[in-house]
Short mmCIF file of C-alpha atoms (C1' of nucleotides) in Angstrom, two decimals:
data_model
loop_
_atom_site.label_atom_id
_atom_site.label_comp_id
_atom_site.label_asym_id
_atom_site.label_seq_id
_atom_site.Cartn_x
_atom_site.Cartn_y
_atom_site.Cartn_z
CA UNK A 1 -59.75 9.18 75.40
CA UNK A 2 -62.20 6.99 78.75
CA UNK A 3 -63.36 8.94 81.92
CA UNK A 4 -62.82 8.07 84.83
CA UNK A 5 -66.01 6.48 86.51
CA UNK A 6 -66.32 8.71 89.90
CA UNK A 7 -69.37 6.38 91.21
CA UNK A 8 -65.04 4.60 92.65
CA UNK A 9 -64.65 7.82 94.41
CA UNK A 10 -65.90 6.79 98.46
CA UNK A 11 -67.11 8.92 100.55
CA UNK A 12 -66.23 12.30 102.07
CA UNK A 13 -66.91 10.69 105.47
CA UNK A 14 -64.40 7.99 105.11
CA UNK A 15 -61.63 10.48 105.36
CA UNK A 16 -61.08 13.69 107.91
CA UNK A 17 -59.17 17.45 107.86
CA UNK A 18 -59.96 19.91 105.57
CA UNK A 19 -62.24 19.31 102.54
CA UNK A 20 -59.11 19.45 100.09
CA UNK A 21 -57.71 16.79 102.73
CA UNK A 22 -60.41 14.38 101.84
CA UNK A 23 -61.24 14.62 98.15
CA UNK A 24 -57.33 14.21 98.13
CA UNK A 25 -57.43 11.08 99.31
CA UNK A 26 -60.20 10.36 98.69
CA UNK A 27 -59.30 10.54 94.68
CA UNK A 28 -55.96 9.90 95.80
CA UNK A 29 -56.83 5.89 97.23
CA UNK A 30 -58.63 5.46 93.53
CA UNK A 31 -56.00 5.71 91.84
CA UNK A 32 -53.62 3.63 93.80
CA UNK A 33 -56.10 1.02 93.83
CA UNK A 34 -56.44 1.52 90.37
CA UNK A 35 -60.03 1.78 90.32
CA UNK A 36 -59.24 5.18 88.72
CA UNK A 37 -56.89 3.09 85.77
CA UNK A 38 -54.17 4.73 83.88
CA UNK A 39 -54.49 7.10 81.46
CA UNK A 40 -58.14 7.92 81.56
CA UNK A 41 -59.07 11.14 81.53
CA UNK A 42 -60.13 12.80 85.31
CA UNK A 43 -63.71 15.74 84.96
CA UNK A 44 -64.22 18.02 88.01
CA UNK A 45 -67.11 18.52 87.49
CA UNK A 46 -68.70 15.35 87.65
CA UNK A 47 -66.68 14.47 90.65
CA UNK A 48 -67.80 18.14 92.31
CA UNK A 49 -71.21 16.10 91.48
CA UNK A 50 -70.20 12.89 93.26
CA UNK A 51 -68.99 14.31 96.32
CA UNK A 52 -70.92 16.82 96.73
CA UNK A 53 -68.69 19.97 97.03
CA UNK A 54 -67.87 23.04 94.97
CA UNK A 55 -64.45 23.08 92.01
CA UNK A 56 -61.64 24.64 94.71
CA UNK A 57 -61.20 21.94 96.82
CA UNK A 58 -60.91 19.44 93.86
CA UNK A 59 -58.57 21.33 91.97
CA UNK A 60 -56.42 22.05 94.85
CA UNK A 61 -56.35 18.47 95.60
CA UNK A 62 -55.35 17.87 91.83
CA UNK A 63 -52.60 20.03 91.93
CA UNK A 64 -51.40 17.88 95.21
CA UNK A 65 -51.48 14.90 92.54
CA UNK A 66 -50.13 15.76 90.04
CA UNK A 67 -46.70 16.87 92.09
CA UNK A 68 -47.09 13.43 93.55
CA UNK A 69 -46.56 12.50 90.05
CA UNK A 70 -49.76 10.79 89.65
CA UNK A 71 -52.07 11.95 87.24
CA UNK A 72 -50.90 15.03 84.93
CA UNK A 73 -52.87 17.71 83.69
CA UNK A 74 -52.22 19.35 80.74
CA UNK A 75 -52.78 23.52 81.19
CA UNK A 76 -55.80 24.97 79.52
CA UNK A 77 -57.12 21.66 78.63
CA UNK A 78 -57.67 17.82 80.47
CA UNK A 79 -56.25 16.36 83.52
CA UNK A 80 -56.35 12.67 83.52
CA UNK A 81 -54.33 9.88 85.53
CA UNK A 82 -50.56 8.71 85.08
CA UNK A 83 -49.21 5.87 83.34
CA UNK A 84 -46.55 4.07 85.15
CA UNK A 85 -43.53 4.02 83.66
CA UNK A 86 -40.67 0.77 84.25
CA UNK A 87 -38.55 4.16 84.65
CA UNK A 88 -40.10 6.13 86.81
CA UNK A 89 -40.36 3.01 88.94
CA UNK A 90 -37.14 1.95 88.13
CA UNK A 91 -35.45 4.81 90.04
CA UNK A 92 -38.28 5.41 92.76
CA UNK A 93 -36.89 1.74 93.86
CA UNK A 94 -32.70 2.69 93.79
CA UNK A 95 -33.79 6.13 96.23
CA UNK A 96 -35.22 3.63 98.17
CA UNK A 97 -33.18 0.63 98.70
CA UNK A 98 -30.69 2.97 98.85
CA UNK A 99 -32.31 4.97 102.38
CA UNK A 100 -33.74 1.19 103.45
CA UNK A 101 -29.79 -0.42 103.07
CA UNK A 102 -28.99 2.16 104.87
CA UNK A 103 -31.16 2.75 107.80
CA UNK A 104 -31.00 -1.32 108.28
CA UNK A 105 -27.44 -0.77 108.54
CA UNK A 106 -27.85 1.42 110.75
CA UNK A 107 -30.58 0.13 112.25
CA UNK A 108 -28.82 -3.25 113.45
CA UNK A 109 -25.89 -1.70 115.55
CA UNK A 110 -27.89 1.32 117.16
CA UNK A 111 -31.38 -1.16 118.16
CA UNK A 112 -32.22 -0.75 122.04
CA UNK A 113 -33.84 -3.68 123.14
CA UNK A 114 -36.62 -1.72 123.36
CA UNK A 115 -37.33 -0.68 119.82
CA UNK A 116 -35.74 -5.02 119.79
CA UNK A 117 -39.05 -5.74 121.39
CA UNK A 118 -41.51 -3.48 119.09
CA UNK A 119 -39.69 -5.52 116.28
CA UNK A 120 -40.28 -9.01 117.71
CA UNK A 121 -44.09 -7.74 118.37
CA UNK A 122 -44.66 -6.67 114.87
CA UNK A 123 -43.06 -10.34 113.93
CA UNK A 124 -45.77 -12.33 115.54
CA UNK A 125 -48.56 -9.86 113.91
CA UNK A 126 -46.84 -10.69 110.50
CA UNK A 127 -46.88 -14.35 111.34
CA UNK A 128 -50.32 -14.26 112.80
CA UNK A 129 -51.86 -13.01 109.99
CA UNK A 130 -50.93 -14.40 107.08
CA UNK A 131 -52.00 -17.55 108.21
CA UNK A 132 -55.62 -15.71 108.84
CA UNK A 133 -55.28 -14.84 104.72
CA UNK A 134 -55.81 -11.17 106.35
CA UNK A 135 -53.91 -9.60 103.62
CA UNK A 136 -55.36 -6.09 103.69
CA UNK A 137 -53.92 -5.60 107.78
CA UNK A 138 -51.03 -7.93 106.98
CA UNK A 139 -50.14 -4.44 104.43
CA UNK A 140 -50.67 -2.80 107.40
CA UNK A 141 -47.75 -4.20 109.55
CA UNK A 142 -45.61 -4.43 106.51
CA UNK A 143 -45.58 -0.80 106.42
CA UNK A 144 -45.09 -0.60 110.56
CA UNK A 145 -42.42 -2.99 110.42
CA UNK A 146 -40.18 -0.92 107.85
CA UNK A 147 -41.73 2.34 109.85
CA UNK A 148 -40.20 0.66 113.54
CA UNK A 149 -36.74 0.32 111.06
CA UNK A 150 -36.87 3.69 110.50
CA UNK A 151 -37.46 4.30 114.08
CA UNK A 152 -34.46 2.46 115.26
CA UNK A 153 -31.73 5.21 113.27
CA UNK A 154 -34.26 8.18 114.43
CA UNK A 155 -35.53 8.98 111.09
CA UNK A 156 -39.07 8.83 111.57
CA UNK A 157 -39.76 12.18 109.96
CA UNK A 158 -38.50 10.42 106.31
CA UNK A 159 -41.15 7.35 106.84
CA UNK A 160 -43.67 9.95 104.90
CA UNK A 161 -41.26 10.98 102.41
CA UNK A 162 -40.22 7.79 101.32
CA UNK A 163 -44.16 6.96 100.67
CA UNK A 164 -44.53 9.89 98.86
CA UNK A 165 -41.63 9.40 96.53
CA UNK A 166 -42.97 5.14 96.20
CA UNK A 167 -46.31 6.08 94.85
CA UNK A 168 -45.57 4.45 91.45
CA UNK A 169 -44.05 1.76 93.46
CA UNK A 170 -46.94 1.20 95.40
CA UNK A 171 -49.32 0.78 92.72
CA UNK A 172 -47.44 -1.16 90.18
CA UNK A 173 -47.36 -3.30 93.30
CA UNK A 174 -51.50 -4.05 93.75
CA UNK A 175 -50.86 -5.88 90.26
CA UNK A 176 -48.96 -8.49 91.49
CA UNK A 177 -50.58 -8.59 94.28
CA UNK A 178 -52.39 -12.19 93.66
CA UNK A 179 -49.43 -14.26 93.24
CA UNK A 180 -50.12 -16.54 95.38
CA UNK A 181 -47.86 -17.91 98.45
CA UNK A 182 -46.22 -14.65 98.19
CA UNK A 183 -47.05 -13.08 101.79
CA UNK A 184 -45.58 -16.25 103.40
CA UNK A 185 -42.77 -15.86 102.08
CA UNK A 186 -42.93 -12.07 102.52
CA UNK A 187 -42.70 -12.77 106.57
CA UNK A 188 -39.58 -15.02 106.10
CA UNK A 189 -37.87 -12.22 103.95
CA UNK A 190 -38.41 -9.93 106.84
CA UNK A 191 -37.58 -12.61 109.33
CA UNK A 192 -34.29 -12.61 108.49
CA UNK A 193 -33.85 -9.72 108.42
CA UNK A 194 -35.23 -9.09 112.53
CA UNK A 195 -32.68 -11.79 112.93
CA UNK A 196 -29.63 -9.83 111.80
CA UNK A 197 -30.86 -6.59 113.64
CA UNK A 198 -30.93 -8.65 117.10
CA UNK A 199 -28.02 -10.40 116.05
CA UNK A 200 -26.98 -6.76 116.20
CA UNK A 201 -24.98 -8.22 112.15
CA UNK A 202 -25.12 -4.88 110.06
CA UNK A 203 -24.08 -6.36 106.68
CA UNK A 204 -26.15 -9.76 107.54
CA UNK A 205 -29.24 -7.21 107.64
CA UNK A 206 -28.05 -5.34 104.02
CA UNK A 207 -28.25 -7.94 102.71
CA UNK A 208 -31.42 -9.72 103.70
CA UNK A 209 -33.75 -6.08 102.88
CA UNK A 210 -31.63 -5.94 99.47
CA UNK A 211 -32.58 -9.69 99.08
CA UNK A 212 -36.36 -8.21 100.05
CA UNK A 213 -36.74 -5.35 98.09
CA UNK A 214 -35.35 -6.77 94.64
CA UNK A 215 -39.10 -9.03 94.57
CA UNK A 216 -40.59 -6.70 93.44
CA UNK A 217 -38.67 -5.08 90.78
CA UNK A 218 -37.92 -8.55 89.37
CA UNK A 219 -41.67 -9.58 89.83
CA UNK A 220 -42.48 -6.50 88.27
CA UNK A 221 -40.33 -6.68 85.15
CA UNK A 222 -42.87 -9.66 83.24
CA UNK A 223 -45.69 -6.81 83.97
CA UNK A 224 -45.38 -4.95 80.97
CA UNK A 225 -46.09 -7.44 78.67
CA UNK A 226 -49.35 -8.42 80.09
CA UNK A 227 -50.30 -4.68 80.99
CA UNK A 228 -49.02 -2.32 78.25
CA UNK A 229 -52.13 -0.25 78.65
CA UNK A 230 -51.33 0.46 81.66
CA UNK A 231 -47.33 1.73 80.96
CA UNK A 232 -46.22 4.68 78.77
CA UNK A 233 -44.44 3.77 75.62
CA UNK B 1 -45.81 38.39 115.75
CA UNK B 2 -42.99 40.29 112.75
CA UNK B 3 -44.55 40.51 109.75
CA UNK B 4 -42.72 39.21 106.04
CA UNK B 5 -41.27 42.29 103.75
CA UNK B 6 -42.59 42.23 100.58
CA UNK B 7 -40.33 44.24 99.03
CA UNK B 8 -38.13 41.08 98.69
CA UNK B 9 -40.08 39.20 96.30
CA UNK B 10 -38.52 39.91 93.03
CA UNK B 11 -40.66 40.48 90.67
CA UNK B 12 -42.58 38.32 88.24
CA UNK B 13 -41.29 38.14 85.16
CA UNK B 14 -37.74 36.68 86.34
CA UNK B 15 -39.83 33.11 86.23
CA UNK B 16 -41.85 31.91 83.62
CA UNK B 17 -45.08 29.08 83.47
CA UNK B 18 -48.37 30.03 85.13
CA UNK B 19 -48.92 32.57 87.23
CA UNK B 20 -49.19 30.38 90.15
CA UNK B 21 -46.04 28.79 89.14
CA UNK B 22 -43.89 32.21 89.27
CA UNK B 23 -45.48 32.99 92.80
CA UNK B 24 -44.46 29.71 93.94
CA UNK B 25 -40.77 30.55 92.93
CA UNK B 26 -41.06 34.57 93.87
CA UNK B 27 -41.80 33.03 97.15
CA UNK B 28 -39.52 30.36 97.34
CA UNK B 29 -36.48 32.19 96.08
CA UNK B 30 -37.20 34.58 99.85
CA UNK B 31 -37.23 31.92 102.07
CA UNK B 32 -34.38 30.50 100.53
CA UNK B 33 -32.66 33.11 100.30
CA UNK B 34 -33.72 34.10 104.06
CA UNK B 35 -35.05 37.41 103.29
CA UNK B 36 -37.86 35.82 104.50
CA UNK B 37 -36.61 35.04 108.12
CA UNK B 38 -37.78 32.05 109.52
CA UNK B 39 -40.43 32.48 111.94
CA UNK B 40 -41.74 35.31 110.59
CA UNK B 41 -46.25 35.35 109.71
CA UNK B 42 -47.03 35.59 105.52
CA UNK B 43 -49.86 37.85 104.77
CA UNK B 44 -51.40 37.15 101.42
CA UNK B 45 -52.17 40.37 100.62
CA UNK B 46 -49.44 42.10 100.67
CA UNK B 47 -48.31 39.96 98.00
CA UNK B 48 -51.33 40.28 96.03
CA UNK B 49 -50.12 43.52 95.79
CA UNK B 50 -46.55 43.42 96.06
CA UNK B 51 -47.21 41.18 92.92
CA UNK B 52 -50.38 42.46 91.05
CA UNK B 53 -51.79 39.29 91.30
CA UNK B 54 -55.31 38.13 93.55
CA UNK B 55 -55.05 35.73 96.01
CA UNK B 56 -56.07 32.42 94.10
CA UNK B 57 -52.40 32.01 92.97
CA UNK B 58 -51.16 33.43 96.17
CA UNK B 59 -52.91 30.64 98.14
CA UNK B 60 -52.01 27.94 96.07
CA UNK B 61 -48.44 28.60 95.96
CA UNK B 62 -48.55 28.78 99.91
CA UNK B 63 -50.08 25.25 99.84
CA UNK B 64 -47.08 24.42 97.74
CA UNK B 65 -43.88 25.73 99.67
CA UNK B 66 -45.86 24.27 102.93
CA UNK B 67 -45.55 20.63 101.46
CA UNK B 68 -42.06 21.35 100.65
CA UNK B 69 -41.95 22.01 104.02
CA UNK B 70 -40.84 25.60 103.83
CA UNK B 71 -43.75 26.63 105.71
CA UNK B 72 -46.12 26.17 108.03
CA UNK B 73 -49.94 27.18 107.54
CA UNK B 74 -52.44 27.22 110.58
CA UNK B 75 -55.97 27.00 109.12
CA UNK B 76 -58.15 29.55 109.39
CA UNK B 77 -55.35 31.22 111.31
CA UNK B 78 -52.02 32.34 109.63
CA UNK B 79 -49.38 31.41 107.87
CA UNK B 80 -45.11 31.63 108.54
CA UNK B 81 -42.87 30.69 107.29
CA UNK B 82 -41.33 27.44 108.69
CA UNK B 83 -38.45 27.54 111.45
CA UNK B 84 -34.67 25.33 110.63
CA UNK B 85 -34.56 22.55 112.37
CA UNK B 86 -31.93 20.08 113.12
CA UNK B 87 -33.51 17.13 112.99
CA UNK B 88 -35.34 18.01 109.39
CA UNK B 89 -31.89 18.58 109.10
CA UNK B 90 -29.95 15.66 110.35
CA UNK B 91 -32.57 13.67 109.01
CA UNK B 92 -32.70 14.90 105.25
CA UNK B 93 -29.13 15.20 105.08
CA UNK B 94 -29.00 10.92 106.36
CA UNK B 95 -31.54 10.27 103.19
CA UNK B 96 -29.21 12.38 101.16
CA UNK B 97 -26.29 10.63 101.75
CA UNK B 98 -27.66 7.34 101.50
CA UNK B 99 -29.00 7.22 97.75
CA UNK B 100 -25.84 9.86 97.01
CA UNK B 101 -23.10 6.85 98.22
CA UNK B 102 -25.87 4.16 96.29
CA UNK B 103 -25.56 6.68 93.25
CA UNK B 104 -21.53 7.21 92.81
CA UNK B 105 -21.13 3.16 93.93
CA UNK B 106 -22.84 2.51 91.11
CA UNK B 107 -21.47 5.48 88.89
CA UNK B 108 -17.92 4.55 89.25
CA UNK B 109 -18.83 1.04 87.98
CA UNK B 110 -20.69 1.82 85.51
CA UNK B 111 -19.66 5.77 83.78
CA UNK B 112 -18.64 6.27 80.00
CA UNK B 113 -16.17 7.42 78.65
CA UNK B 114 -18.15 10.26 77.12
CA UNK B 115 -19.95 10.46 81.10
CA UNK B 116 -16.53 10.61 82.68
CA UNK B 117 -15.22 13.76 79.77
CA UNK B 118 -18.64 15.70 80.98
CA UNK B 119 -17.57 14.92 84.82
CA UNK B 120 -14.02 15.84 83.44
CA UNK B 121 -15.08 19.05 81.79
CA UNK B 122 -17.15 20.23 84.76
CA UNK B 123 -14.69 19.52 87.40
CA UNK B 124 -11.85 22.26 85.10
CA UNK B 125 -15.27 24.79 85.08
CA UNK B 126 -15.16 24.62 89.02
CA UNK B 127 -11.79 25.43 89.24
CA UNK B 128 -11.90 28.53 87.58
CA UNK B 129 -14.99 29.63 88.89
CA UNK B 130 -13.27 28.87 92.03
CA UNK B 131 -10.73 30.77 91.33
CA UNK B 132 -12.15 33.55 89.71
CA UNK B 133 -14.36 33.69 93.38
CA UNK B 134 -17.96 33.19 91.02
CA UNK B 135 -19.65 31.93 93.69
CA UNK B 136 -22.97 32.17 92.66
CA UNK B 137 -21.90 30.38 89.39
CA UNK B 138 -19.72 28.05 91.13
CA UNK B 139 -22.63 26.80 93.08
CA UNK B 140 -24.48 25.88 89.65
CA UNK B 141 -21.39 23.88 88.92
CA UNK B 142 -22.03 22.26 91.75
CA UNK B 143 -24.90 21.19 91.42
CA UNK B 144 -24.89 19.85 87.85
CA UNK B 145 -21.78 17.90 88.94
CA UNK B 146 -24.12 15.32 91.65
CA UNK B 147 -26.55 15.58 89.05
CA UNK B 148 -24.15 13.96 86.26
CA UNK B 149 -23.05 11.31 89.04
CA UNK B 150 -27.11 10.53 88.64
CA UNK B 151 -26.66 10.35 85.43
CA UNK B 152 -24.15 8.11 84.87
CA UNK B 153 -26.64 5.43 86.54
CA UNK B 154 -29.70 6.67 85.09
CA UNK B 155 -31.46 7.78 87.64
CA UNK B 156 -31.83 11.53 87.40
CA UNK B 157 -34.95 11.36 87.65
CA UNK B 158 -34.57 11.75 90.87
CA UNK B 159 -32.55 15.25 91.25
CA UNK B 160 -35.91 16.66 91.47
CA UNK B 161 -36.68 14.50 94.53
CA UNK B 162 -33.58 15.23 96.25
CA UNK B 163 -33.90 18.32 95.85
CA UNK B 164 -37.25 18.78 96.95
CA UNK B 165 -36.65 16.85 100.00
CA UNK B 166 -33.30 19.10 100.60
CA UNK B 167 -34.43 22.39 101.14
CA UNK B 168 -34.13 22.82 104.87
CA UNK B 169 -30.63 22.00 103.69
CA UNK B 170 -30.48 24.73 101.37
CA UNK B 171 -31.74 27.14 103.42
CA UNK B 172 -28.98 25.77 106.40
CA UNK B 173 -26.19 26.31 103.80
CA UNK B 174 -26.58 29.82 103.21
CA UNK B 175 -25.56 30.33 107.05
CA UNK B 176 -22.30 28.76 106.20
CA UNK B 177 -21.03 29.86 102.42
CA UNK B 178 -19.21 33.13 103.38
CA UNK B 179 -16.71 30.54 105.78
CA UNK B 180 -13.51 31.75 103.64
CA UNK B 181 -11.55 28.47 101.72
CA UNK B 182 -15.24 26.49 102.14
CA UNK B 183 -15.21 26.30 98.09
CA UNK B 184 -11.49 25.93 97.15
CA UNK B 185 -12.58 22.57 99.62
CA UNK B 186 -15.10 21.47 98.32
CA UNK B 187 -13.55 21.49 94.81
CA UNK B 188 -10.71 19.13 96.01
CA UNK B 189 -13.62 16.74 97.53
CA UNK B 190 -14.89 17.08 94.36
CA UNK B 191 -12.08 15.92 92.54
CA UNK B 192 -11.41 12.80 94.77
CA UNK B 193 -14.79 11.77 94.16
CA UNK B 194 -14.57 12.45 89.94
CA UNK B 195 -10.79 10.37 90.39
CA UNK B 196 -12.05 7.08 91.91
CA UNK B 197 -15.15 7.17 89.05
CA UNK B 198 -12.24 7.77 86.58
CA UNK B 199 -10.37 5.03 88.81
CA UNK B 200 -13.46 3.01 88.80
CA UNK B 201 -12.71 2.30 92.42
CA UNK B 202 -16.28 2.28 94.11
CA UNK B 203 -14.67 1.51 97.45
CA UNK B 204 -13.05 4.68 96.98
CA UNK B 205 -15.92 6.78 95.81
CA UNK B 206 -18.34 6.06 98.64
CA UNK B 207 -15.21 7.37 100.62
CA UNK B 208 -14.78 9.89 99.21
CA UNK B 209 -18.69 11.22 98.73
CA UNK B 210 -19.28 10.29 102.45
CA UNK B 211 -16.69 13.16 103.68
CA UNK B 212 -16.94 15.25 100.95
CA UNK B 213 -21.42 15.10 102.25
CA UNK B 214 -20.39 14.86 106.05
CA UNK B 215 -18.72 18.82 106.02
CA UNK B 216 -22.14 20.21 106.17
CA UNK B 217 -23.39 18.90 108.77
CA UNK B 218 -20.15 18.74 110.77
CA UNK B 219 -20.45 22.42 109.82
CA UNK B 220 -23.98 23.01 110.85
CA UNK B 221 -24.28 22.14 113.93
CA UNK B 222 -22.66 25.03 116.39
CA UNK B 223 -25.06 27.00 114.09
CA UNK B 224 -27.72 26.08 115.96
CA UNK B 225 -25.62 28.12 118.78
CA UNK B 226 -25.07 31.38 117.20
CA UNK B 227 -28.32 31.91 115.47
CA UNK B 228 -31.16 30.30 117.75
CA UNK B 229 -34.19 32.36 116.29
CA UNK B 230 -33.95 30.51 113.33
CA UNK B 231 -33.94 27.43 114.66
CA UNK B 232 -37.31 25.29 116.52
CA UNK B 233 -36.69 25.29 120.11
"C1'" DA C 1 -55.58 43.51 140.44
"C1'" DC C 2 -57.06 38.84 138.01
"C1'" DT C 3 -59.82 35.27 135.76
"C1'" DA C 4 -63.11 34.18 132.93
"C1'" DT C 5 -66.46 35.93 129.09
"C1'" DC C 6 -67.36 37.87 124.87
"C1'" DA C 7 -67.33 40.89 120.56
"C1'" DT C 8 -64.24 42.40 117.55
"C1'" DA C 9 -61.39 42.26 113.24
"C1'" DC C 10 -58.33 38.89 111.13
"C1'" DT C 11 -57.75 35.09 108.61
"C1'" DA C 12 -57.74 30.49 105.34
"C1'" DA C 13 -60.94 27.90 103.49
"C1'" DC C 14 -64.81 27.23 100.30
"C1'" DA C 15 -68.22 28.96 96.29
"C1'" DT C 16 -68.88 30.71 92.13
"C1'" DG C 17 -68.24 33.82 88.36
"C1'" DT C 18 -64.53 35.43 84.97
"C1'" DT C 19 -60.71 34.79 81.54
"C1'" DA C 20 -57.83 33.00 78.09
"C1'" DG C 21 -55.83 28.44 75.98
"C1'" DT C 22 -56.37 24.32 73.57
"C1'" DT C 23 -58.63 20.47 71.19
"C1'" DG C 24 -60.91 18.57 67.98
"C1'" DA C 25 -64.53 18.58 64.33
"C1'" DC C 26 -66.67 21.16 60.42
"C1'" DT C 27 -65.68 23.19 56.36
"C1'" DT C 28 -63.54 24.92 52.71
"C1'" DA C 29 -60.32 24.70 49.16
"C1'" DA C 30 -57.42 22.76 45.73
"C1'" DT D 1 -59.28 12.95 48.79
"C1'" DT D 2 -56.75 15.35 51.93
"C1'" DA D 3 -55.08 19.11 53.99
"C1'" DA D 4 -55.01 23.76 56.35
"C1'" DG D 5 -58.08 27.10 57.95
"C1'" DT D 6 -61.81 28.12 60.81
"C1'" DC D 7 -65.07 27.57 64.60
"C1'" DA D 8 -67.39 26.38 68.66
"C1'" DA D 9 -67.32 23.84 73.09
"C1'" DC D 10 -64.85 22.37 76.90
"C1'" DT D 11 -60.72 23.07 79.87
"C1'" DA D 12 -57.79 25.16 83.36
"C1'" DA D 13 -56.10 28.91 85.55
"C1'" DC D 14 -57.63 32.75 87.46
"C1'" DA D 15 -60.51 36.39 90.63
"C1'" DT D 16 -63.41 37.36 93.98
"C1'" DG D 17 -67.85 37.15 96.84
"C1'" DT D 18 -68.96 34.27 101.15
"C1'" DT D 19 -67.80 31.47 104.92
"C1'" DA D 20 -66.74 29.70 109.36
"C1'" DG D 21 -62.73 29.53 112.72
"C1'" DT D 22 -59.32 31.35 115.65
"C1'" DA D 23 -57.33 35.12 118.35
"C1'" DT D 24 -56.51 39.21 120.63
"C1'" DG D 25 -58.71 42.78 123.36
"C1'" DA D 26 -61.88 45.14 126.30
"C1'" DT D 27 -64.63 44.59 129.83
"C1'" DA D 28 -66.97 42.56 133.64
"C1'" DG D 29 -67.59 39.56 137.46
"C1'" DT D 30 -64.89 38.00 141.17
#
DNA sequence: ACTATCATACTAACATGTTAGTTGACTTAA
DNA sequence: TTAAGTCAACTAACATGTTAGTATGATAGT
């Protein structure tokens, strides 16, 4: 029955939009970064005090997070940060893989020269940042790489959707980040995907993307044994 | 600036869960069934009066619907039922196709005899209902057919996800229902998919599923010209 | 007649008071 | 000692009052 440490919440000034939006993102970031540990109880009152807002935007934010599957609300009782579930992560990965494979196959067929140029520019940034060991910035370009592939096949509206359905995965990925050399490997995998798109070879693109995405679930499975307190039984 | 006709809302007694949940589903059903037409303005006050609830659960429900993409909220101003967008529908269909093709391929490989039996039973129901012209009931078994395929490859948690991401599609589908003979064709298409799963032939299953799903978008495109007032420009 | 400005009315967003359901501890009886 | 029953404290859910931002329409100035 451990309680979330509200001092881990960022100030609202770091976010934009309505009060509800800002509270939502502040709590969301705390959960996704594991500063709010899986399983801890979230109380509204301390959050209101910490962020200097009333209960309305906080209640609203928590309802939205419960739809994202990041918190579990027990009616009339309590709200807590949801635990990780290998089952959920596996299913979310299945969806993500299905979509990204279909996308990359089409991207390899349809990409324009301009889109290819943007991918090439993104790859240059990636290589640069990995040498610089700037992981936070690298993470942004990793996301952009996948978004650019969506743009190649005209499905950029799905980028936020696939993000919202991969939230559990995102949280789990953080536990794997410290692995040395992983980012360098990631760039190599992206490079293989990029090359296949450049050569307009859909089959190769699919294979490269598949082995890239399967790295995650492969690395994740040993984790349940290492950190059982974070997972549902 | 036409206003939604709140008398089209079902009584809350037809639903279960919290007050917010019930209000959410009542409005959602009205939108998905097109009783709330795309583009009309939704006012909170008449809804509160009609359903005999306060503004809180209504505001909550509308926020959730805006996340589903079924209503557009203009801050401090107005809320209206979102219009259909061929772009959104096309992208949602892309996601759905990617997922269902990956699922059916795996289902054809992995399905147990028991799962096959459940699919067979569902097919028998479908044929029966189509002869009876019971479209509402048929619709349920259509959905169950796809859900059963998800179960074959252990991704049943994704069923609600794919539903929530196909809401625009669902609304559009209603406009196509009156086409004569469509349900009979649907059963034939399902039968082809079922046969491929029975024979454990993934490639055939994928092809059958693809031509099944593409029926929708094919029939939808002429619709934008017929009913332009329902679509965004 | 046309445009710019301002007042008014209306809305969603936010704050806060109230209700009802759940939990867990304490008591009491077997 | 343990099991059941009761009660107090706490929670989310709901109701309602308040604030602030937006749109519309009237009016005044050109």
